[in-house]
mmCIF file of C-alpha atoms in Angstrom:
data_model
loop_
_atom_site.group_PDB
_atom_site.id
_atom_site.type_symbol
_atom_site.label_atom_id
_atom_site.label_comp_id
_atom_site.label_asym_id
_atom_site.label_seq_id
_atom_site.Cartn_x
_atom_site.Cartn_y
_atom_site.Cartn_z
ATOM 1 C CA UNK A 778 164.490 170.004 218.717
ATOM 2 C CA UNK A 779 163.389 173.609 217.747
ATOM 3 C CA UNK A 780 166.568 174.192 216.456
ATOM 4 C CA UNK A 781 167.390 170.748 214.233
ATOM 5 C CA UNK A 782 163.589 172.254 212.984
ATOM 6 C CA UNK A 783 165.109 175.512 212.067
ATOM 7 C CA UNK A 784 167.970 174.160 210.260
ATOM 8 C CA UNK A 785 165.843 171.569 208.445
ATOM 9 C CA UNK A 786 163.396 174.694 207.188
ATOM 10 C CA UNK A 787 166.645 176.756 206.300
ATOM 11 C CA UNK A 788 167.985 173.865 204.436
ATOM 12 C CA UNK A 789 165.087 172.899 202.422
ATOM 13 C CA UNK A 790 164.603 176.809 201.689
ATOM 14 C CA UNK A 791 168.237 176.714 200.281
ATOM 15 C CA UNK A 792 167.283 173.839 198.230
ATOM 16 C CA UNK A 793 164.355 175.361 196.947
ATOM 17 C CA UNK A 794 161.774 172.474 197.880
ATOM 18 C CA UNK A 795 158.479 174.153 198.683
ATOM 19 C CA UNK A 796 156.753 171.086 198.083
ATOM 20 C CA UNK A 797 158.396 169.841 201.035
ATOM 21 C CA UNK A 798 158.143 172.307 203.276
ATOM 22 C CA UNK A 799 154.882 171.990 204.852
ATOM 23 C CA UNK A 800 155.286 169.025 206.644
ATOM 24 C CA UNK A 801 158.263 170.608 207.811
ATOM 25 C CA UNK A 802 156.532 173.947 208.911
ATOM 26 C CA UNK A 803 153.985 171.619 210.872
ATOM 27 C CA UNK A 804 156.465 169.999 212.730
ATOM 28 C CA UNK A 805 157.987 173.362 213.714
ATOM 29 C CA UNK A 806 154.586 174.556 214.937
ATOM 30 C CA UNK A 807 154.366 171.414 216.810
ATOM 31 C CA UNK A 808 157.448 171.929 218.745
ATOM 32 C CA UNK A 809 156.559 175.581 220.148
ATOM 33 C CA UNK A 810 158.123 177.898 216.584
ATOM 34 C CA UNK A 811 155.612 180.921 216.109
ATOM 35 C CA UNK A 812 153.941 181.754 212.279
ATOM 36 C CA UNK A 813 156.075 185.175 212.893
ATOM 37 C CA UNK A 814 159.335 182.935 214.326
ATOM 38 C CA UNK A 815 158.815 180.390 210.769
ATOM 39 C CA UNK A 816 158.550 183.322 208.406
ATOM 40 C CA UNK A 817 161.194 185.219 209.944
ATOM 41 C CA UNK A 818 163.804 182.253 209.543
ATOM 42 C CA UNK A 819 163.109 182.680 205.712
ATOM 43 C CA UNK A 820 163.573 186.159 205.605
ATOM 44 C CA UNK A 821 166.658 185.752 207.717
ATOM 45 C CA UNK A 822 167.590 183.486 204.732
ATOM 46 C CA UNK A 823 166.950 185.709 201.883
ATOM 47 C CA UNK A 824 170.491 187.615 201.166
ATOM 48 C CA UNK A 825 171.839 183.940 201.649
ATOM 49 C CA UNK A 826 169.418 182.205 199.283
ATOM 50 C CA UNK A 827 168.205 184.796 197.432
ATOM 51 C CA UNK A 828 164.635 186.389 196.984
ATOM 52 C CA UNK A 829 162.897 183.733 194.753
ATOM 53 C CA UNK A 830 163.658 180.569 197.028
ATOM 54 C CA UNK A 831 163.035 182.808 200.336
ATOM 55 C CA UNK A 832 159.315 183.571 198.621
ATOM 56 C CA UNK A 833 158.588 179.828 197.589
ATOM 57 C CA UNK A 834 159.733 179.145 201.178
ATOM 58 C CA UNK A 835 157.268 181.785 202.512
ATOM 59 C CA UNK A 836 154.605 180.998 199.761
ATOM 60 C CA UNK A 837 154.788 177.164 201.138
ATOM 61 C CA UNK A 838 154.551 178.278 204.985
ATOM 62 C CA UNK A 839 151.652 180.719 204.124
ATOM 63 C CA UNK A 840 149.887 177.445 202.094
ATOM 64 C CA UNK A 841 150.656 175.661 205.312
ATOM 65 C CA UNK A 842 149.387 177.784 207.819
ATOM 66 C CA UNK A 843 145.886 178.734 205.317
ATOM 67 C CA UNK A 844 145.042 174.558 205.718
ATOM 68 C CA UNK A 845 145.634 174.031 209.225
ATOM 69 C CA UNK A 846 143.299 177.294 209.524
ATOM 70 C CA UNK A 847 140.337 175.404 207.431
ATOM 71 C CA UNK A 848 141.357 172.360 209.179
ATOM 72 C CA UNK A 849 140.667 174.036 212.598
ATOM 73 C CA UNK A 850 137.749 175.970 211.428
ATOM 74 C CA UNK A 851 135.622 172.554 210.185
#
């Protein structure tokens, strides 16, 4: 299941949909992926995808990972 996960988050980085993402990024946390193991599947993407949809991709996990933070903290 961790890697279907890690093809779904390369995919939807290669289709640019940020918006997307987070429930995505959720359910790779869920299944065992590390912040550092989601990130680094976007980098991995970058000369691939290019910079700007590797950063909305990043920029979306980052959003992510900043609400399940406040979630945990209230």
């Amino acid at each position: 299941m961790k890697v279907k996960e890690i093809i779904v988050l390369t995919t939807m980085a290669a289709q640019d949909l940020p918006d997307e993402l987070g429930w995505h990024v959720k359910a790779a946390l869920n299944l065992g992926l590390t912040r550092e193991e989601i990130i680094g599947v976007f980098v991995q993407c970058t000369p691939y995808i290019r910079l700007p949809k590797a950063n909305h991709a990043i920029r979306a996990a980052m959003k992510t990972f900043k609400a399940l933070d406040a979630e945990k903290a209230a």
